[in-house]
Every structure is written in structure tokens, then in C-alpha cells.
PDB file of C-alpha atoms in Angstrom:
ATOM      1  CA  UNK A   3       0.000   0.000   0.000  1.00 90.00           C
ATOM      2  CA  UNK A   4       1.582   3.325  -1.145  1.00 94.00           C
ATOM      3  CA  UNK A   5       1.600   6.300   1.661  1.00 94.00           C
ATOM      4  CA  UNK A   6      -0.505   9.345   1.081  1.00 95.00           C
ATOM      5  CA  UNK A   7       0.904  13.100   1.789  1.00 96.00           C
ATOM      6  CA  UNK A   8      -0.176  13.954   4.981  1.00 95.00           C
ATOM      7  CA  UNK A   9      -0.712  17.366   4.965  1.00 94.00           C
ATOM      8  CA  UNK A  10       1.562  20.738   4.214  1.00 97.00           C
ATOM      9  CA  UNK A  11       4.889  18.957   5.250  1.00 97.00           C
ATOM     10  CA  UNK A  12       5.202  15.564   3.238  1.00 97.00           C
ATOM     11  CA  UNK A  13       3.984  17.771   0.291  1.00 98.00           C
ATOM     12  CA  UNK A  14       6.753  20.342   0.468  1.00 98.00           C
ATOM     13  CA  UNK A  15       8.953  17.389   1.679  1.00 98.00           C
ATOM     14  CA  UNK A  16       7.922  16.030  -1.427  1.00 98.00           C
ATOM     15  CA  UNK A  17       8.477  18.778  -4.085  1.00 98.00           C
ATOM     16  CA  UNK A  18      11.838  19.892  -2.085  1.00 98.00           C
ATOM     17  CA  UNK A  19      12.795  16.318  -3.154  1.00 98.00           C
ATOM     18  CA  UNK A  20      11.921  16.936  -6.609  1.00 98.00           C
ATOM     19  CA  UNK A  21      13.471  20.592  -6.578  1.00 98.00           C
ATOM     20  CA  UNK A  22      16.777  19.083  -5.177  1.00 98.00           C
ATOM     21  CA  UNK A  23      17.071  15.688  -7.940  1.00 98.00           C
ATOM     22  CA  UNK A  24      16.550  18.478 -10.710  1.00 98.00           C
ATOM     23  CA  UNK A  25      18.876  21.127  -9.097  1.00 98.00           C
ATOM     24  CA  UNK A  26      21.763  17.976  -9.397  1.00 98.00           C
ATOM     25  CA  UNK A  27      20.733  17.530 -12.939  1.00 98.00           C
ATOM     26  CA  UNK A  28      20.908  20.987 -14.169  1.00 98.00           C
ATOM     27  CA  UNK A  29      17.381  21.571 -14.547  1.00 98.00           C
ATOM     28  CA  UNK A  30      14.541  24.020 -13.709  1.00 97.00           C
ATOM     29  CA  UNK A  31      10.798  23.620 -14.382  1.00 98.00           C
ATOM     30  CA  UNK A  32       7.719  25.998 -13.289  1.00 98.00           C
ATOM     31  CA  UNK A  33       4.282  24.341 -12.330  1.00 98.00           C
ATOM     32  CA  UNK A  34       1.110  25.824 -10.760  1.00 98.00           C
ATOM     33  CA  UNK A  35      -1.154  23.389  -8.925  1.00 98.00           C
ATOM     34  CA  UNK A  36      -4.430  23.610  -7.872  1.00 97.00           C
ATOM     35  CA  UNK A  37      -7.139  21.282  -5.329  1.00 95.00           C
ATOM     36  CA  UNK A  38      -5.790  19.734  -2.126  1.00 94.00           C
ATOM     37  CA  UNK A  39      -2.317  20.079  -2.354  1.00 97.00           C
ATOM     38  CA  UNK A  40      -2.667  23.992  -3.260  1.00 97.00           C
ATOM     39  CA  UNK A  41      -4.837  24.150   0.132  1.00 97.00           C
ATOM     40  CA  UNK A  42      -2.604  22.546   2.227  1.00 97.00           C
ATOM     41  CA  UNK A  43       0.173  24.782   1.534  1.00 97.00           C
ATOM     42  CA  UNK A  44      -1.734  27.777   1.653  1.00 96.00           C
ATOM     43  CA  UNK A  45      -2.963  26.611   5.089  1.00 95.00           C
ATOM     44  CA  UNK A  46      -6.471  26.144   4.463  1.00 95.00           C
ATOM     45  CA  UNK A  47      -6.935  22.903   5.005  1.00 94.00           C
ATOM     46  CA  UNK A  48      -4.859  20.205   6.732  1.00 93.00           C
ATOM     47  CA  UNK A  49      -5.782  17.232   5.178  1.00 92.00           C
ATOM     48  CA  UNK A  50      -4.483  13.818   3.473  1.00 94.00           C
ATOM     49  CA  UNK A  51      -3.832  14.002  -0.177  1.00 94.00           C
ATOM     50  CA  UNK A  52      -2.370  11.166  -2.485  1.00 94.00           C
ATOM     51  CA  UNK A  53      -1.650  13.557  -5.454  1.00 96.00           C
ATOM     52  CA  UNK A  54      -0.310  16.991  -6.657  1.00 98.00           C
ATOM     53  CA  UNK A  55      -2.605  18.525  -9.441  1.00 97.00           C
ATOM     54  CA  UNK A  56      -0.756  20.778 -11.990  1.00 98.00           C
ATOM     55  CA  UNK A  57      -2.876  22.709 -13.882  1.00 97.00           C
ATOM     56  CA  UNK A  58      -0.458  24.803 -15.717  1.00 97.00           C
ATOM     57  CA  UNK A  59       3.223  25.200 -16.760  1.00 98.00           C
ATOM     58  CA  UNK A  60       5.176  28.655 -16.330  1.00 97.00           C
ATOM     59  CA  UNK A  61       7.916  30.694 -18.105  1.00 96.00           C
ATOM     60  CA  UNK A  62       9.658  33.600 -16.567  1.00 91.00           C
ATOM     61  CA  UNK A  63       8.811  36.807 -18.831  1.00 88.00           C
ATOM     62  CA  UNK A  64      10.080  40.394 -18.254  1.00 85.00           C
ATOM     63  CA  UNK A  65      10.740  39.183 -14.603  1.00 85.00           C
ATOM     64  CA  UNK A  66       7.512  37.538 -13.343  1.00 89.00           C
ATOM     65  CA  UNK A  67       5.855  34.051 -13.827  1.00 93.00           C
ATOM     66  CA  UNK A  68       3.565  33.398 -16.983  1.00 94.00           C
ATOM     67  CA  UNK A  69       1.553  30.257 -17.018  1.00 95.00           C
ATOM     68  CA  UNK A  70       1.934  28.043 -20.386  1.00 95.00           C
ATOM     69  CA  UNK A  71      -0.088  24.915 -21.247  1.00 95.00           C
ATOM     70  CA  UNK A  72       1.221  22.180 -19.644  1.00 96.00           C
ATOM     71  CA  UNK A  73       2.136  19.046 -21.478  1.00 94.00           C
ATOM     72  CA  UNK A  74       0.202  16.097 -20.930  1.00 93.00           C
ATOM     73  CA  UNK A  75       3.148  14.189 -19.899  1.00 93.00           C
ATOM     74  CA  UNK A  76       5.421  15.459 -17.551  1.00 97.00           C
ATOM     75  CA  UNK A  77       8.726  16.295 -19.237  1.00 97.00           C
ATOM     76  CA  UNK A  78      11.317  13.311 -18.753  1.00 98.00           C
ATOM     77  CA  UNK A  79      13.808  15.023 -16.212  1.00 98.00           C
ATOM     78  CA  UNK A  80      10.556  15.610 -14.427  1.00 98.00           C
ATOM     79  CA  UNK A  81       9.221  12.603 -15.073  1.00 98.00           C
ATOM     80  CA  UNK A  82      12.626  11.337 -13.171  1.00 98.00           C
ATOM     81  CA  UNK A  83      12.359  13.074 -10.196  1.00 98.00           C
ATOM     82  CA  UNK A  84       9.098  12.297  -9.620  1.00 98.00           C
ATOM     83  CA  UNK A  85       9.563   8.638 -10.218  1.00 98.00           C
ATOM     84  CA  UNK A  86      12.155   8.729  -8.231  1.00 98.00           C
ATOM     85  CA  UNK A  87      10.950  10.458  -4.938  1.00 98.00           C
ATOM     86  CA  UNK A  88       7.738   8.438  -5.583  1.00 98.00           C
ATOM     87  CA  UNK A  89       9.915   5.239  -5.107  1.00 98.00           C
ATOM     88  CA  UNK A  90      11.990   6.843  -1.959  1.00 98.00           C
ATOM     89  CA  UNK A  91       8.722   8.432  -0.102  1.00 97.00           C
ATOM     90  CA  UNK A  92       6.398   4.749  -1.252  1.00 97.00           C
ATOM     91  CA  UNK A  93       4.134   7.136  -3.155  1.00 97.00           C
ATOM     92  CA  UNK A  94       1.859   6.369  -6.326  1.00 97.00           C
ATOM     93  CA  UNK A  95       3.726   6.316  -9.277  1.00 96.00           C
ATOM     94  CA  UNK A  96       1.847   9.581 -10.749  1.00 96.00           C
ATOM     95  CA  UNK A  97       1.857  11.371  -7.023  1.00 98.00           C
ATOM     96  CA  UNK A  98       2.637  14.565  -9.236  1.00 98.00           C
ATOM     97  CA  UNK A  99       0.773  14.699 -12.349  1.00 97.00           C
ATOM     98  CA  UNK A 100      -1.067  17.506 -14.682  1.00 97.00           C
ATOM     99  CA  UNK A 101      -4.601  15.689 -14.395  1.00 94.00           C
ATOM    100  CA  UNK A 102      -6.806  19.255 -14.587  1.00 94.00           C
ATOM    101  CA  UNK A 103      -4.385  20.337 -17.583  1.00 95.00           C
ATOM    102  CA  UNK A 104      -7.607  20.070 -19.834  1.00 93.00           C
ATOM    103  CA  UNK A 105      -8.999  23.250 -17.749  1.00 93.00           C
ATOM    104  CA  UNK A 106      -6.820  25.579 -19.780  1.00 91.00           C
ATOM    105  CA  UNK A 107      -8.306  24.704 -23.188  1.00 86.00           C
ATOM    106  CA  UNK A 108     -11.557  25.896 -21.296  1.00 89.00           C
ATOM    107  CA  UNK A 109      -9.758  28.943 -19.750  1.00 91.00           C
ATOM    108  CA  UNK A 110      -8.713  30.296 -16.707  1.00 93.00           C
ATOM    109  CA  UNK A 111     -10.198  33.404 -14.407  1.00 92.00           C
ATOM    110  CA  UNK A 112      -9.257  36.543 -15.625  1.00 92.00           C
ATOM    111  CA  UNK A 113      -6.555  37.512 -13.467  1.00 95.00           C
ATOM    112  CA  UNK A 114      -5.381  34.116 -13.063  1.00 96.00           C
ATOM    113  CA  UNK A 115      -1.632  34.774 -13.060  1.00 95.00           C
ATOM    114  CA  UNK A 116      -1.336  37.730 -11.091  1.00 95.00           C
ATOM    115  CA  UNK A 117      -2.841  35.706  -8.352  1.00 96.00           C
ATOM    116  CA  UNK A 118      -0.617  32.592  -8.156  1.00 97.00           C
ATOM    117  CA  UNK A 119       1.791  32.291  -4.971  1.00 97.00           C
ATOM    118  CA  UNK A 120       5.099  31.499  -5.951  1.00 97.00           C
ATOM    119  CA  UNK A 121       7.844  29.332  -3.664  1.00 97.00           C
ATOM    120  CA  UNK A 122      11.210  27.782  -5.094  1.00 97.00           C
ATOM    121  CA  UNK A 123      11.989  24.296  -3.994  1.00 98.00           C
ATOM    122  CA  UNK A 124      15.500  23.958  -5.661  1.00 98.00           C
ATOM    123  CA  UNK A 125      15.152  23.471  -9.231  1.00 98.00           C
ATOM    124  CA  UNK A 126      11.300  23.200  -9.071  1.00 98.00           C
ATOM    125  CA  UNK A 127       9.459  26.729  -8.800  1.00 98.00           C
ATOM    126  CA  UNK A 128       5.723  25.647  -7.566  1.00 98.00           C
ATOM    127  CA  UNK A 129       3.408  28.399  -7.874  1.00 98.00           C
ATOM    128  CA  UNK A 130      -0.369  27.904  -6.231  1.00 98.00           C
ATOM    129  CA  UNK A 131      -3.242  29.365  -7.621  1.00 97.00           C
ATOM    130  CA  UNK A 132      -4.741  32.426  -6.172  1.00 97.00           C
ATOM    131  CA  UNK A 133      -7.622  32.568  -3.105  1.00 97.00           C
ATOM    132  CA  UNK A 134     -10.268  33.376  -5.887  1.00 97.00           C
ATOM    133  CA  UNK A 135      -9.084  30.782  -8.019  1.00 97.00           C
ATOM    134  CA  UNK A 136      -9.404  28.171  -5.386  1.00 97.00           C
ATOM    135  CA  UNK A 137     -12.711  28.881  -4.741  1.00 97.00           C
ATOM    136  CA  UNK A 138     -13.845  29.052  -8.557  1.00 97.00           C
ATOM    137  CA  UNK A 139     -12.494  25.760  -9.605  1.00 96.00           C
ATOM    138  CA  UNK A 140     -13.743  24.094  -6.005  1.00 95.00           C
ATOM    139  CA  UNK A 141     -17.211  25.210  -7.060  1.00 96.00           C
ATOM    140  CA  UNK A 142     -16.983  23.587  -9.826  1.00 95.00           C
ATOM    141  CA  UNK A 143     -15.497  20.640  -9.117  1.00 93.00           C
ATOM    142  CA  UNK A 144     -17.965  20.430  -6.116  1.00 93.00           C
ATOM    143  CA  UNK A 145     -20.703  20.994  -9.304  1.00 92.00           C
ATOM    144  CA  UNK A 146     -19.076  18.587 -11.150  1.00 82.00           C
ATOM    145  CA  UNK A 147     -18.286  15.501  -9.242  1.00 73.00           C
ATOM    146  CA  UNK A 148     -20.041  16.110  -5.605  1.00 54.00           C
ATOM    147  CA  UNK A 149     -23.768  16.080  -7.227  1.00 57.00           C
ATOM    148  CA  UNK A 150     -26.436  16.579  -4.812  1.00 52.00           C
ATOM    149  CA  UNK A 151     -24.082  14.837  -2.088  1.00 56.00           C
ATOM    150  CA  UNK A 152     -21.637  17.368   0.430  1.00 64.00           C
ATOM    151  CA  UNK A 153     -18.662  15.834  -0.459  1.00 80.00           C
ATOM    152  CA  UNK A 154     -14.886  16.774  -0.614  1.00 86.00           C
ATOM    153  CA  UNK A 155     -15.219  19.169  -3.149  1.00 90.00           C
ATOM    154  CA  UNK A 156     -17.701  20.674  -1.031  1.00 91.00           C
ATOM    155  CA  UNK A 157     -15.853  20.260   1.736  1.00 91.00           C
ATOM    156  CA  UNK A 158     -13.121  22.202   0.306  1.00 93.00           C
ATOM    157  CA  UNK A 159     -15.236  24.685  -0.815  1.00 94.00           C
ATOM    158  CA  UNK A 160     -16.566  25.273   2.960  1.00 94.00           C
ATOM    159  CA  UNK A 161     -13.044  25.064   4.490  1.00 94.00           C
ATOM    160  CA  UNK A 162     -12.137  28.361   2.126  1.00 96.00           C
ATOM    161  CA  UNK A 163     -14.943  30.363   3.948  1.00 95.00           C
ATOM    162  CA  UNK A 164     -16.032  32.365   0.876  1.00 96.00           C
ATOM    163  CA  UNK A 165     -18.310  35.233   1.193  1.00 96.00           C
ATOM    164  CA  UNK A 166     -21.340  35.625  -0.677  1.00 96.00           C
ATOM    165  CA  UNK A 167     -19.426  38.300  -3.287  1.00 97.00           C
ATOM    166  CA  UNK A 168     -16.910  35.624  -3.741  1.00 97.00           C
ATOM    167  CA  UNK A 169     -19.356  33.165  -4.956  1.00 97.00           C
ATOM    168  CA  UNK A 170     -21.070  35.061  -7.029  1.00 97.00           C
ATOM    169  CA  UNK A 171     -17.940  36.231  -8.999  1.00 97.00           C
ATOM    170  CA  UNK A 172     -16.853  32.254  -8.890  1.00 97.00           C
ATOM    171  CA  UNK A 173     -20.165  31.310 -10.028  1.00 97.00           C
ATOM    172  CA  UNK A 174     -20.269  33.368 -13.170  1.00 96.00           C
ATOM    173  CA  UNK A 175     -17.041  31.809 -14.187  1.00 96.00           C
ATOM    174  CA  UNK A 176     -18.303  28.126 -13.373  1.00 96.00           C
ATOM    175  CA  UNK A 177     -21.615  28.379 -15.522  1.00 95.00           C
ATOM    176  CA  UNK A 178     -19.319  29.447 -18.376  1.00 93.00           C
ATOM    177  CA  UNK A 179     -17.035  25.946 -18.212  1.00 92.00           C
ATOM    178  CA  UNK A 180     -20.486  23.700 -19.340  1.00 87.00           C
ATOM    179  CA  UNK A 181     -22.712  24.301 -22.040  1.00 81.00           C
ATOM    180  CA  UNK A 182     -25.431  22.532 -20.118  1.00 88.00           C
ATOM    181  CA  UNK A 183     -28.619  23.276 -19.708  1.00 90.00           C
ATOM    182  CA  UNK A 184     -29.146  22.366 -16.420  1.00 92.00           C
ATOM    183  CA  UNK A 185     -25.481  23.218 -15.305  1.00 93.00           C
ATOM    184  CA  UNK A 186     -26.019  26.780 -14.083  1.00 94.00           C
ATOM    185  CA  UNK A 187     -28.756  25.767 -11.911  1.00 94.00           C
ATOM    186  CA  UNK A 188     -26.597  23.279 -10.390  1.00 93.00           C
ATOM    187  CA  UNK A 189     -24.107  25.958  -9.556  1.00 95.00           C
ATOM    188  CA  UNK A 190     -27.028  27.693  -7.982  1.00 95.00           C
ATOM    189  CA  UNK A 191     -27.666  24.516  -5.936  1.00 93.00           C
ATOM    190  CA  UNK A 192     -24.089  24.125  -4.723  1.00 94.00           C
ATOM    191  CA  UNK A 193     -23.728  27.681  -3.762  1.00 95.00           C
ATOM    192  CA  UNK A 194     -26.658  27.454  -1.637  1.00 94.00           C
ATOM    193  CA  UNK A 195     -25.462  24.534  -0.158  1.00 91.00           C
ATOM    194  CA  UNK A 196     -22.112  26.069   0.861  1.00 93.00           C
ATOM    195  CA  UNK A 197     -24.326  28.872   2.379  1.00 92.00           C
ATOM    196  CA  UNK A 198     -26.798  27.083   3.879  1.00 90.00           C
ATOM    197  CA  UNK A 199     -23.465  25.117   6.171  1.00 84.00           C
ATOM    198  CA  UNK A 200     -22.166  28.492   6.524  1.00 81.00           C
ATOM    199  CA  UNK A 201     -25.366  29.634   8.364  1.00 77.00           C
ATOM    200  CA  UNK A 202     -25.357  27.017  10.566  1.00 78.00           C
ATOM    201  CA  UNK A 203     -21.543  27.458  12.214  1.00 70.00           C
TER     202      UNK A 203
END
């Protein structure tokens, strides 16, 4: 049975790792993640993860961070590292792996980049996405795969204590990401739902 990442440590023990196996080989890569990983190490949640989402790639322009699309395999020096602290820490294979890359052919929240938090582990320079981004791409995942249910997504969602002007903004991106026709109204649903828990702390 592989170990999970247990929280804000093991994940930045984790990507140090990385960041120090590339430093020795001479390279440097840029990612931005997102979900549970993102949360951790911003300190809103403290929870178990077994993965690290990358949603984006980055290249340094004019002295700040720019995301790029990021390939949908990891490039092989990467690939090595990862494989290789995977082995060391008993991790799944893909532990670090760009899973919600598909959300930048659908686009990102304006602002996106300007938002991202940016730490350098070595050779690896992880960057994770903004408060408001967080809470957009929770609400939809929470619209997405949670369904009528409360679950993790949801969860998430709750632990980031948005206001009500924060949902609304998030909502109005996450109605644009399905061409449904009962999509919106399930964004409606969620957001009430997130409320409705709020009210009752």
C-alpha cells in the first residue's frame, strides 16, 4: 500500500525532493497546482492528499511568472524526479501529475496569473493558484463531481470560507465551463449549499 501526503509537510517534503534531484541535474521547471495540495500549503486545510494537481506550466517573462499549457506528460527530467521520490517516499507512481491540464483549453479566471503564490523548492518553482481561483475551480469541481451529495469538493469549498461576493464572482465563471442546460442551476444549488453550512456554524 503506497503512503498518502499527509498534509503541508510531506507535500513540500515532497516537491523539495523533486526541486533538489533536478537542481543535481541541471534543470529548472515551473508548475502551478491547484485542489488539495494547493490548500494545504496555503494553510487552508490540513488534510491527506495522495496527489499533486498541476494545472499549468510557467515561463519567466520580463521578470515575473507566466503560465503556459502544460504538457500532458510530464517532461522526462521531471518525469525522473518524480519517479524517483515516488519510489523513496512509497508514493503512487503519478503522485505529481497535470490531471486538470484540460482546464486551460476551457480557460482560466481573468486575473489568473497575477494571483498565483510562488515558492522555489531547488530546481522546481511551484506556484499555487490564487484565493479566488481556489474557490472558482472548487465550485466547480464540487458541481461537477459532488452532485447533490456534500462531499470533498464541497468540503473544500466550505473550508475556504467564501463570502457571498466571492461566490457570485466564482459562479459566473463556473456556468461558463459547461454548455449545459441544467449546469447553471446546479451551480445555484451548490452555492446554496455552501451557504446554507455556513449559516449554521
Amino acid at each position: 500500500m503506497h503512503n498518502v501526503l499527509q498534509g503541508s509537510s510531506d507535500i513540500r517534503r515532497a516537491l523539495e525532493r523533486v526541486g533538489e534531484l533536478l537542481d543535481a541535474a541541471g534543470e529548472m521547471y515551473a508548475i502551478i497546482i491547484v485542489g488539495g495540495a494547493a490548500m494545504n500549503l496555503r494553510n487552508v486545510v490540513s488534510r491527506a492528499t495522495t496527489d499533486v494537481d498541476v494545472i499549468a506550466f510557467a515561463t519567466r517573462r520580463a521578470g515575473s511568472w507566466r503560465p503556459i499549457e502544460a504538457p500532458p506528460q510530464l517532461p522526462a527530467p521531471l518525469a525522473l524526479a518524480v519517479t524517483t521520490v515516488a519510489r523513496d517516499l512509497n508514493l503512487v507512481p503519478d503522485w505529481l501529475n497535470t490531471g486538470p491540464r484540460q482546464q486551460w483549453k476551457f480557460g482560466l479566471a481573468h486575473g489568473f496569473a497575477a494571483r498565483v503564490r510562488w515558492r522555489r523548492y531547488g530546481g522546481l518553482h511551484v506556484g499555487t493558484a490564487g484565493r479566488a481561483d481556489l474557490i472558482a475551480l472548487k465550485l466547480f469541481a464540487a458541481t461537477d463531481a459532488d452532485g447533490p451529495a456534500a462531499g470533498r469538493h464541497t468540503n473544500d469549498l466550505q473550508a475556504l470560507r467564501p463570502t457571498d461576493r466571492e461566490l457570485a464572482t466564482a459562479a459566473r465563471w463556473v456556468k461558463q465551463q459547461d454548455a449545459g442546460a441544467l449546469f447553471p442551476q446546479h451551480v445555484d444549488q451548490v452555492v446554496e449549499r455552501v451557504r446554507a453550512r455556513r449559516a449554521q456554524r
